Coordinates of C-alpha atoms in Angstrom, one line a residue:
M1 CA 116.8 37.5 88.8
K2 CA 119.4 37.3 91.5
K3 CA 118.9 38.6 95.2
F4 CA 120.3 42.0 96.1
M5 CA 123.9 41.0 97.4
D6 CA 123.5 37.4 98.6
A7 CA 125.9 35.1 99.6
D8 CA 127.0 34.4 96.1
F9 CA 127.5 38.2 95.3
L10 CA 129.5 39.0 92.3
L11 CA 130.1 35.4 91.4
T12 CA 128.2 34.2 88.6
T13 CA 129.8 30.6 87.8
P14 CA 130.3 27.5 89.6
T15 CA 133.9 27.7 89.8
A16 CA 133.7 31.0 91.0
K17 CA 131.6 30.2 93.6
H18 CA 133.7 27.3 94.8
L19 CA 137.0 29.4 94.7
Y20 CA 135.3 31.9 96.9
H21 CA 133.4 29.9 99.4
D22 CA 135.8 27.1 99.6
F23 CA 139.5 28.7 99.4
A24 CA 139.4 32.8 99.7
E25 CA 136.2 33.5 102.0
K26 CA 137.6 32.4 105.8
L27 CA 141.1 33.4 105.2
P28 CA 142.6 36.0 107.6
I29 CA 143.6 39.6 106.4
I30 CA 147.0 41.3 106.2
D31 CA 146.3 44.9 106.0
Y32 CA 149.6 46.3 105.0
H33 CA 148.6 49.7 103.9
C34 CA 146.0 51.8 106.3
H35 CA 145.5 54.9 108.1
L36 CA 143.9 53.7 111.0
S37 CA 145.0 55.7 114.2
P38 CA 147.1 53.5 116.5
K39 CA 146.0 55.7 119.3
E40 CA 142.4 54.9 118.6
I41 CA 143.3 51.0 118.6
Y42 CA 145.1 51.2 121.8
E43 CA 142.2 53.2 123.3
D44 CA 139.8 50.5 122.1
V45 CA 137.6 53.6 121.1
Q46 CA 133.7 53.0 121.0
F47 CA 132.0 54.9 118.6
E48 CA 128.7 56.8 119.4
N49 CA 126.9 56.5 116.2
I50 CA 127.1 55.4 112.4
T51 CA 128.0 58.7 111.2
Q52 CA 131.1 59.0 113.1
V53 CA 132.4 55.8 111.8
W54 CA 131.2 56.3 108.2
L55 CA 131.4 60.1 107.5
G56 CA 133.9 61.4 110.1
G57 CA 137.0 61.5 107.8
D58 CA 135.7 59.5 104.7
H59 CA 136.6 61.8 101.8
Y60 CA 135.4 59.3 99.4
K61 CA 131.8 59.7 100.7
W62 CA 132.3 63.7 100.9
R63 CA 132.9 63.7 97.2
Q64 CA 129.7 62.1 96.4
M65 CA 127.4 64.0 98.6
R66 CA 128.9 67.3 97.0
S67 CA 128.0 65.6 93.6
N68 CA 124.8 65.0 94.8
G69 CA 124.5 68.8 95.5
V70 CA 124.4 68.4 99.4
E71 CA 125.2 71.6 101.3
E72 CA 128.7 71.4 103.0
K73 CA 126.7 71.8 106.5
Y74 CA 125.6 68.1 106.0
I75 CA 129.1 66.9 104.9
T76 CA 131.9 68.2 107.3
G77 CA 130.1 71.1 108.9
D78 CA 127.8 71.5 112.2
A79 CA 124.7 69.9 111.1
S80 CA 123.7 66.7 113.5
D81 CA 125.1 63.6 112.7
R82 CA 121.6 62.4 112.4
E83 CA 121.3 65.0 109.5
K84 CA 124.3 63.9 107.9
F85 CA 123.4 60.5 108.0
Q86 CA 120.0 61.2 106.3
K87 CA 122.1 63.3 103.3
W88 CA 124.2 60.4 102.9
A89 CA 121.6 57.7 102.6
E90 CA 119.8 60.1 99.9
T91 CA 123.2 60.1 98.4
L92 CA 123.5 56.6 98.3
E93 CA 120.2 55.8 96.5
V94 CA 121.5 57.3 93.0
A95 CA 125.2 55.7 93.6
I96 CA 124.2 52.6 91.4
G97 CA 127.3 51.0 90.1
N98 CA 129.5 53.1 92.6
P99 CA 131.8 51.1 95.0
L100 CA 130.7 53.1 97.8
Y101 CA 127.4 51.5 97.4
H102 CA 128.7 47.9 97.7
W103 CA 131.2 48.6 100.3
S104 CA 128.5 50.3 102.5
H105 CA 126.0 47.2 102.3
L106 CA 128.7 44.8 102.8
E107 CA 129.3 46.6 105.9
L108 CA 125.8 46.8 107.1
Q109 CA 125.3 42.9 106.5
K110 CA 128.6 42.0 107.9
Y111 CA 128.9 44.1 111.2
F112 CA 125.1 45.1 111.8
G113 CA 123.2 42.2 110.4
Y114 CA 121.3 44.5 108.0
E115 CA 120.0 42.8 104.6
G116 CA 117.9 45.6 103.3
H117 CA 119.2 48.6 101.3
L118 CA 120.2 51.8 102.5
C119 CA 118.1 54.9 101.0
G120 CA 116.2 57.9 102.5
D121 CA 113.4 56.0 103.4
T122 CA 115.4 53.4 105.3
A123 CA 117.5 56.0 107.0
E124 CA 115.9 56.0 110.4
E125 CA 115.7 52.1 110.9
V126 CA 119.3 51.7 109.8
W127 CA 120.5 54.8 112.1
N128 CA 118.6 53.1 115.1
L129 CA 119.9 49.6 114.2
C130 CA 123.5 50.7 113.8
N131 CA 123.7 52.9 116.6
E132 CA 122.3 50.1 119.0
K133 CA 124.9 47.9 117.7
L134 CA 127.7 50.2 118.0
S135 CA 126.6 50.8 122.0
T136 CA 127.9 47.1 122.3
P137 CA 131.5 46.1 123.6
E138 CA 131.7 44.1 120.4
M139 CA 131.8 46.8 118.3
S140 CA 134.8 48.8 119.7
A141 CA 137.9 49.3 117.5
R142 CA 139.9 46.1 118.8
N143 CA 137.0 43.7 118.5
L144 CA 135.9 45.1 115.1
I145 CA 139.5 44.1 114.0
L146 CA 139.2 40.9 115.5
Q147 CA 135.9 40.3 114.1
S148 CA 137.5 40.8 110.7
N149 CA 139.8 38.1 111.0
V150 CA 142.8 40.4 110.7
E151 CA 146.4 39.0 111.4
M152 CA 148.4 42.2 110.8
V153 CA 147.7 46.0 110.6
C154 CA 150.4 48.5 109.2
T155 CA 149.6 51.8 110.0
T156 CA 151.1 55.0 108.3
D157 CA 153.5 57.0 110.5
D158 CA 155.9 59.7 110.2
P159 CA 159.4 59.4 110.9
A160 CA 159.6 61.7 113.8
D161 CA 156.4 60.0 115.4
S162 CA 157.4 58.3 118.8
L163 CA 155.5 55.2 118.2
E164 CA 154.2 55.3 121.8
W165 CA 150.7 53.9 120.6
H166 CA 152.4 51.0 119.0
K167 CA 154.5 50.1 121.9
K168 CA 151.6 50.5 124.2
I169 CA 149.3 47.9 122.0
R170 CA 152.1 45.5 122.1
E171 CA 152.8 45.8 126.0
D172 CA 149.0 45.5 126.3
G173 CA 149.1 42.3 124.6
F174 CA 146.4 42.8 121.7
S175 CA 146.7 39.4 119.6
V176 CA 146.8 41.6 116.3
K177 CA 150.1 42.9 115.1
V178 CA 149.7 46.4 115.1
L179 CA 152.7 47.5 113.3
P180 CA 154.3 51.0 112.2
S181 CA 155.0 52.2 108.4
F182 CA 157.6 54.7 107.5
R183 CA 156.2 57.8 105.6
P184 CA 159.1 60.3 105.3
D185 CA 156.9 62.6 102.4
K186 CA 158.0 65.7 104.6
A187 CA 161.5 65.1 104.7
R188 CA 161.3 64.6 100.7
A189 CA 159.2 67.6 100.0
I190 CA 161.9 70.3 99.7
E191 CA 159.6 72.5 97.9
K192 CA 157.1 73.0 100.6
E193 CA 156.9 76.0 102.6
G194 CA 157.1 74.0 106.2
F195 CA 160.2 72.0 105.0
C196 CA 162.7 73.6 107.3
D197 CA 160.6 73.4 110.5
Y198 CA 159.9 69.6 109.8
I199 CA 163.7 69.3 109.4
Q200 CA 164.0 70.7 112.8
T201 CA 161.4 68.4 114.4
L202 CA 162.9 65.5 112.8
S203 CA 166.4 66.6 114.1
A204 CA 164.9 66.5 117.6
A205 CA 163.2 63.4 117.3
S206 CA 166.6 61.6 116.1
G207 CA 168.9 63.4 118.4
I208 CA 170.9 64.3 115.3
A209 CA 171.8 67.8 114.4
I210 CA 170.7 68.1 110.7
T211 CA 172.9 70.4 109.1
D212 CA 173.7 68.5 105.5
F213 CA 172.4 65.9 103.4
A214 CA 174.7 63.1 105.3
S215 CA 173.3 64.3 108.6
L216 CA 169.7 64.2 107.2
V217 CA 170.2 60.5 105.9
D218 CA 172.0 59.7 109.4
A219 CA 168.8 61.1 111.1
L220 CA 166.5 59.0 109.0
R221 CA 168.7 55.9 109.5
Q222 CA 168.3 56.5 113.2
R223 CA 164.4 56.6 113.0
M224 CA 164.2 53.7 110.6
D225 CA 166.3 51.7 113.4
V226 CA 163.7 52.8 116.1
F227 CA 160.7 51.7 113.8
D228 CA 162.5 48.5 113.2
E229 CA 162.8 47.8 116.7
N230 CA 159.1 48.0 116.9
G231 CA 158.1 45.5 114.0
C232 CA 158.2 48.0 111.0
V233 CA 158.4 46.2 107.6
V234 CA 157.1 48.2 105.3
S235 CA 157.8 52.1 103.9
D236 CA 155.5 54.2 101.9
H237 CA 156.0 57.4 99.7
G238 CA 153.5 59.6 98.2
L239 CA 155.1 60.6 95.1
E240 CA 154.2 63.1 92.2
Y241 CA 155.7 60.6 90.2
V242 CA 158.4 58.3 90.3
M243 CA 161.4 60.6 89.1
Y244 CA 165.0 60.3 88.2
E245 CA 167.5 63.1 87.8
S246 CA 171.4 62.3 87.4
Y247 CA 172.8 64.0 90.5
T248 CA 176.2 63.6 92.4
D249 CA 176.4 63.5 96.3
A250 CA 178.2 66.9 96.5
E251 CA 175.1 68.4 94.4
A252 CA 172.7 66.8 96.9
D253 CA 174.6 68.2 99.6
E254 CA 175.0 71.8 98.3
I255 CA 171.2 71.8 97.2
F256 CA 169.9 70.7 100.9
K257 CA 172.2 73.3 102.7
R258 CA 170.9 75.9 100.3
R259 CA 167.4 75.1 101.2
L260 CA 168.1 75.4 104.8
A261 CA 169.7 78.5 104.4
G262 CA 166.3 79.8 102.8
E263 CA 167.4 80.1 99.2
E264 CA 165.1 79.4 96.1
L265 CA 165.7 76.2 94.2
T266 CA 165.2 75.6 90.8
A267 CA 162.9 72.9 89.5
T268 CA 166.0 70.7 88.3
E269 CA 167.9 71.2 91.7
M270 CA 164.5 69.9 93.6
R271 CA 164.4 66.9 91.2
K272 CA 168.2 66.1 92.1
Y273 CA 167.3 66.6 95.8
K274 CA 164.3 64.2 95.6
T275 CA 166.2 61.6 93.5
A276 CA 169.2 61.5 96.2
F277 CA 166.7 61.3 98.7
M278 CA 164.6 58.2 97.2
V279 CA 168.1 56.4 96.5
A280 CA 169.3 56.8 99.8
V281 CA 166.4 55.5 101.9
G282 CA 165.9 52.7 99.3
R283 CA 169.3 51.5 100.2
E284 CA 168.4 51.8 103.7
Y285 CA 165.2 49.7 103.3
A286 CA 167.1 47.0 101.4
K287 CA 169.4 46.5 104.4
R288 CA 166.5 46.1 106.8
H289 CA 164.5 43.9 104.3
W290 CA 161.5 46.0 104.5
V291 CA 159.1 46.5 101.5
M292 CA 159.1 49.9 99.7
Q293 CA 156.0 51.0 98.6
L294 CA 155.7 53.7 95.7
H295 CA 152.4 55.7 95.2
Y296 CA 152.0 58.3 92.6
G297 CA 149.9 60.0 90.1
V298 CA 147.7 62.3 92.3
Q299 CA 146.9 65.8 91.7
R300 CA 146.4 67.1 95.2
D301 CA 143.9 69.5 96.5
L302 CA 142.7 71.3 93.3
N303 CA 140.0 73.3 94.9
K304 CA 141.4 75.8 96.6
K305 CA 138.5 77.2 98.3
V306 CA 137.9 73.6 99.9
F307 CA 141.4 73.2 100.9
A308 CA 141.5 76.5 102.3
A309 CA 138.4 75.5 104.7
L310 CA 139.3 72.0 105.2
G311 CA 142.9 71.2 104.3
P312 CA 144.1 67.9 103.0
D313 CA 142.1 64.6 102.2
A314 CA 138.8 66.9 101.8
G315 CA 137.8 64.9 98.7
I316 CA 139.3 67.4 96.0
D317 CA 141.7 65.4 94.7
A318 CA 142.3 63.6 91.1
I319 CA 144.3 61.5 88.7
D320 CA 147.7 63.1 87.2
T321 CA 148.7 62.0 83.9
V322 CA 152.1 62.6 84.1
G323 CA 154.0 59.4 82.9
S324 CA 156.5 57.8 84.9
S325 CA 157.7 54.6 83.4
V326 CA 161.2 56.0 81.9
E327 CA 162.3 57.4 85.3
M328 CA 160.8 54.9 87.5
G329 CA 163.1 52.3 85.6
Q330 CA 166.0 54.4 85.9
Y331 CA 165.1 54.9 89.7
L332 CA 164.8 51.2 90.1
N333 CA 168.1 50.6 88.1
A334 CA 170.3 52.7 90.6
L335 CA 169.6 50.6 93.3
A336 CA 169.6 47.4 91.3
V337 CA 172.8 47.9 90.2
T338 CA 174.6 47.8 93.4
D339 CA 172.2 45.0 94.6
E340 CA 170.4 47.4 97.0
L341 CA 167.0 47.2 95.5
P342 CA 164.3 46.2 98.4
K343 CA 161.2 44.7 97.8
T344 CA 159.0 47.0 96.2
I345 CA 155.3 47.7 95.4
I346 CA 154.3 50.2 92.5
Y347 CA 151.0 51.9 92.3
S348 CA 149.5 54.3 90.1
L349 CA 146.3 56.4 90.4
N350 CA 146.0 56.3 86.7
P351 CA 144.8 53.2 85.2
A352 CA 146.6 54.2 81.9
D353 CA 149.7 53.1 83.5
D354 CA 148.9 49.6 84.5
A355 CA 150.9 48.0 81.4
A356 CA 153.7 50.4 81.7
I357 CA 154.0 49.2 85.4
G358 CA 153.6 45.4 84.2
T359 CA 156.7 45.7 81.9
V360 CA 158.8 48.1 84.4
I361 CA 158.7 45.3 87.2
G362 CA 159.5 42.4 85.0
C363 CA 162.8 44.2 84.2
F364 CA 164.0 43.8 88.2
Q365 CA 162.9 40.5 89.4
D366 CA 165.3 38.1 91.2
S367 CA 165.7 35.0 93.0
T368 CA 166.0 37.1 96.4
A369 CA 162.1 37.1 96.6
V370 CA 159.1 35.8 95.0
G371 CA 157.4 38.2 93.1
K372 CA 160.1 40.7 94.5
I373 CA 158.8 44.1 92.5
Q374 CA 154.9 44.3 92.8
H375 CA 152.2 45.7 90.7
G376 CA 150.1 47.3 93.6
S377 CA 146.7 46.5 93.8
A378 CA 143.9 49.0 92.1
W379 CA 144.2 52.0 94.3
W380 CA 142.0 55.0 95.2
F381 CA 139.9 55.8 92.5
N382 CA 140.5 52.4 90.8
D383 CA 139.5 50.0 93.8
N384 CA 136.3 49.4 92.2
K385 CA 135.2 46.4 90.2
T386 CA 136.5 47.7 86.9
G387 CA 139.8 48.9 88.3
M388 CA 140.5 45.4 90.0
I389 CA 139.6 43.5 86.9
A390 CA 141.6 45.9 85.0
Q391 CA 144.8 45.6 87.0
M392 CA 144.6 41.9 87.8
T393 CA 144.1 41.3 84.1
S394 CA 147.0 43.4 83.1
L395 CA 149.3 41.9 85.5
A396 CA 148.4 38.3 84.5
N397 CA 149.1 39.4 80.7
L398 CA 152.5 40.8 81.7
G399 CA 153.6 39.1 84.9
L400 CA 152.6 36.5 87.2
L401 CA 149.2 36.9 89.1
G402 CA 149.8 34.2 90.9
N403 CA 152.8 35.8 93.2
F404 CA 150.3 39.1 93.5
V405 CA 150.1 39.9 97.1
G406 CA 146.6 41.3 97.0
M407 CA 144.4 43.8 98.5
L408 CA 145.0 46.5 101.1
T409 CA 142.2 48.9 102.9
D410 CA 144.2 52.2 102.7
S411 CA 141.4 53.5 104.8
R412 CA 140.8 55.3 108.2
S413 CA 137.7 53.3 108.9
F414 CA 137.5 50.1 111.0
L415 CA 134.6 48.9 108.9
S416 CA 136.7 49.0 105.8
Y417 CA 137.8 45.4 105.6
T418 CA 134.9 44.2 103.9
R419 CA 136.8 45.6 100.8
H420 CA 139.2 42.6 101.4
E421 CA 135.7 40.7 100.8
Y422 CA 135.0 42.6 97.6
F423 CA 138.6 42.0 96.2
R424 CA 138.3 38.4 97.0
R425 CA 135.2 38.1 95.3
I426 CA 136.2 39.9 92.2
M427 CA 139.5 37.9 91.9
C428 CA 137.9 34.5 92.2
E429 CA 135.1 35.6 89.4
L430 CA 137.9 36.6 87.3
I431 CA 139.9 33.4 87.7
G432 CA 136.7 31.5 87.8
G433 CA 135.5 32.6 84.3
W434 CA 138.9 31.7 82.8
V435 CA 138.4 28.3 84.2
E436 CA 135.0 28.2 82.7
N437 CA 136.3 29.1 79.5
G438 CA 138.6 26.6 79.2
E439 CA 141.8 28.9 79.7
Y440 CA 143.1 27.3 82.5
P441 CA 142.7 23.7 83.8
Q442 CA 140.0 22.4 86.7
D443 CA 143.3 22.0 88.7
E444 CA 142.3 21.9 92.2
K445 CA 145.6 22.1 94.0
A446 CA 146.9 24.8 91.5
L447 CA 143.6 26.9 91.9
K448 CA 143.6 26.6 95.7
R449 CA 147.1 27.8 95.7
I450 CA 146.8 30.8 93.5
V451 CA 143.4 31.9 95.3
E452 CA 144.7 31.4 98.9
G453 CA 148.1 33.0 97.7
I454 CA 146.5 36.3 96.4
S455 CA 143.9 36.2 99.4
F456 CA 146.5 35.6 102.4
Y457 CA 149.5 33.7 101.9
N458 CA 151.5 35.7 99.4
A459 CA 151.4 38.8 101.6
K460 CA 151.9 36.7 104.6
R461 CA 155.3 35.6 103.0
Y462 CA 156.2 39.0 101.3
F463 CA 156.1 41.0 104.4
Q464 CA 158.3 38.8 106.5
K465 CA 161.8 39.9 107.0

């Protein structure tokens, strides 16, 4: 029997161990999509205890604690941090097979040197060990990023954001690139109650009076220029699904003006606006050589009682089953026909979409970039062992796995970089298994290029402008 999470964790063959330890393990990290706070990075925050790091905003953990019957006071309520940690430790005992079990212990090993296993009985020992470590300068926000061998971080930022913290980080001379990402979801969400108020916010930030669709695009373009000046290389969109509804420019303009005037819109009119919006911003991304990320397939905020108490990102989202491949192809085509399709990464929360994504992206590859259209890494509910293997296997079956840009953290925690280790181990086990089975030759040069590329170099190349 193997030791619990030893140096060869998840690696079962000699080839897999070789690929991981000799090629993947020590490479830097390109974290091209995360939700870290640039303010906390600039201020180099120091956390008081492990609960602040682990449970402060981690809805992954909140969901599992609720599944274990934990009262909300011990999750997001007014219980003490020590009590909350105890409840999490007790929850972890029954999380066998859950990626949170692996992630938590990888973090304990890497950042705190703890080789045991966290449970209700060991919670006090782990609490004291972690808090003692967290009190040292080595465990500040910036030093955690440096310890993790991170080369670039792309945060997630609204177009109206001043980017003051990104500017301060750069002026401060931090050796890791901390770049903004352009996330214009609020400007697209024409159905939302606060849409008109947000348009006024965007108008103020851009200095452009937004009165019609053309001036909206001008305002977004102005903000993109500011983001570009601050090193932005990537945009991001959280979509219901990748939609396409035929529209004219006149229709988009009329729909937008009517919404600003407070009029009700039909579902079709909102789809026309959203399509026009996505085509307009896609063209601008292509001009700037930015990468466009499309995330879809989420049912958000299903439990309205919890939502009323805690708001969004409270651990009450689920997979949506709305299909997207037909309209997604139409949307990509609308940009491709005029040579204005940017590099694009497509993620679905529904693993049933893997094959559809794999076939759609193959229709829009071209010589302007290697792997120009990417099947994004297993995302959110899928970033577990099963989901990662399924996504990479589908990509290998239908495209070129060797050109994959690999993993991201998609996290608010400074300890989440072990997710890259988790991914690299799973990737090396998958590829190593194919080699051991005689499905790919033991070609050291080729295997080195593939494994190192997926781990680091493909992303480094892909996110260059």
